[in-house]
Structures are given as C-alpha cells and as structure tokens.
Short mmCIF file of C-alpha atoms in Angstrom, two decimals:
data_model
loop_
_atom_site.label_atom_id
_atom_site.label_comp_id
_atom_site.label_asym_id
_atom_site.label_seq_id
_atom_site.Cartn_x
_atom_site.Cartn_y
_atom_site.Cartn_z
CA UNK A 638 -3.67 -8.87 -1.90
CA UNK A 639 -1.37 -10.87 -4.01
CA UNK A 640 2.07 -9.43 -4.87
CA UNK A 641 5.15 -11.05 -6.41
CA UNK A 642 8.73 -9.51 -6.13
CA UNK A 643 11.25 -9.59 -8.70
CA UNK A 644 14.50 -10.45 -7.78
CA UNK A 645 17.83 -10.64 -9.43
CA UNK A 646 20.98 -12.70 -8.92
CA UNK A 647 24.18 -10.94 -7.89
CA UNK A 648 27.33 -12.79 -7.31
CA UNK A 649 25.14 -15.88 -5.96
CA UNK A 650 22.92 -13.72 -3.75
CA UNK A 651 19.40 -12.54 -4.30
CA UNK A 652 19.07 -8.65 -4.59
CA UNK A 653 16.25 -6.74 -6.13
CA UNK A 654 17.45 -3.32 -8.02
CA UNK A 655 14.93 -0.47 -8.63
CA UNK A 656 15.91 -0.67 -12.37
CA UNK A 657 15.17 -4.18 -12.93
CA UNK A 658 12.06 -4.61 -11.05
CA UNK A 659 9.17 -5.99 -13.00
CA UNK A 660 5.65 -4.63 -12.72
CA UNK A 661 3.65 -6.37 -9.71
CA UNK A 662 1.36 -8.89 -11.49
CA UNK A 663 -1.61 -11.16 -10.07
CA UNK A 664 -2.55 -7.84 -7.71
CA UNK A 665 -6.27 -7.59 -6.72
CA UNK A 666 -7.54 -4.05 -6.94
CA UNK A 667 -9.94 -3.28 -3.84
CA UNK A 668 -11.83 -0.84 -3.65
CA UNK A 669 -14.12 0.60 -1.01
CA UNK A 670 -12.02 -0.32 2.20
CA UNK A 671 -8.44 0.20 3.78
CA UNK A 672 -5.53 -1.65 2.40
CA UNK A 673 -2.58 -1.96 4.70
CA UNK A 674 0.47 -1.69 2.52
CA UNK A 675 3.75 -3.35 3.48
CA UNK A 676 5.73 -3.58 0.09
CA UNK A 677 6.70 -0.62 -2.36
CA UNK A 678 5.91 -2.56 -5.25
CA UNK A 679 2.06 -3.40 -4.20
CA UNK A 680 1.93 0.59 -3.10
CA UNK A 681 3.21 1.32 -6.81
CA UNK A 682 0.72 -0.92 -8.39
CA UNK A 683 -2.55 0.75 -6.39
CA UNK A 684 -0.93 4.15 -6.98
CA UNK A 685 -1.11 3.64 -10.91
CA UNK A 686 -4.94 2.50 -10.73
CA UNK A 687 -7.01 5.65 -10.14
CA UNK A 688 -7.76 7.75 -7.20
CA UNK A 689 -6.18 6.71 -4.37
CA UNK A 690 -6.08 8.42 -0.77
CA UNK A 691 -3.12 7.49 1.61
CA UNK A 692 -3.07 7.51 5.43
CA UNK A 693 0.56 7.67 6.57
CA UNK A 694 0.62 6.63 10.39
CA UNK A 695 2.45 4.81 13.01
CA UNK A 696 1.47 2.66 15.81
CA UNK A 697 3.05 4.97 18.40
CA UNK A 698 1.01 8.00 17.33
CA UNK A 699 -1.96 8.77 18.94
CA UNK A 700 -3.62 11.11 16.56
CA UNK A 701 -3.02 8.18 13.95
CA UNK A 702 -4.27 5.46 15.67
CA UNK A 703 -7.50 7.83 16.39
CA UNK A 704 -8.06 8.72 13.22
CA UNK A 705 -7.72 5.04 11.81
CA UNK A 706 -11.77 4.46 12.12
CA UNK A 707 -12.78 7.32 10.68
CA UNK A 708 -10.50 6.67 7.48
CA UNK A 709 -12.21 3.08 6.87
CA UNK A 710 -15.63 4.87 7.54
CA UNK A 711 -14.60 7.35 4.84
CA UNK A 712 -13.24 4.28 2.71
CA UNK A 713 -16.67 2.95 2.79
CA UNK A 714 -18.26 5.87 1.89
CA UNK A 715 -16.24 6.21 -1.52
CA UNK A 716 -16.29 2.49 -2.83
CA UNK A 717 -14.96 3.72 -5.94
CA UNK A 718 -11.78 4.87 -4.53
CA UNK A 719 -8.29 3.34 -3.30
CA UNK A 720 -7.91 4.05 0.29
CA UNK A 721 -3.99 2.68 1.48
CA UNK A 722 -2.80 2.74 4.87
CA UNK A 723 1.09 2.85 5.14
CA UNK A 724 2.54 2.41 8.56
CA UNK A 725 5.87 4.48 8.67
CA UNK A 726 7.85 2.35 10.90
#
C-alpha cells in the first residue's frame, strides 16, 4: 500500500492539519485480502472505495487474535469487498 502524507509548514516545523490535508494519491485498493491499516489517511482512502469491512483489534485481545484467521478466510471468500484490520493500540 502506497500513501503520501500531506504536511504544511508551521513556524519552521512540519505539521499536518486536518483541514489542510490532501487526499491520498497513488494508493492501490486491494480487495479479497486483509489490509492492515496504520494511517488514518489510508483508512479514509479505502473507506471511500466501496463496501468495507473493518476489524478493530489489539494484540493483547485474545478474542481478537483468535478471530484474525477467520477474518482472513472471509476476505478470500468475498474478493469484491475491502477488508481492513485496524490495531487500536
């Protein structure tokens, strides 16, 4: 997954402001497999591209880790759907 973050100059420091963010460009939308999301901009780009199923999880959560293989199997069963995995930590 490729993503570009928009940053703005603020008093000589790089900062990103929600109102000044540019849309994510050059992102390949992957369907039929689970995509691990680590950036809100990438999440938003996927969210706006069709049917999306999101699994919010944490590494310390035992039910979450037990569900992960099932979530990946379901993603393969529905290749036209976007499946995202978001680590809440």
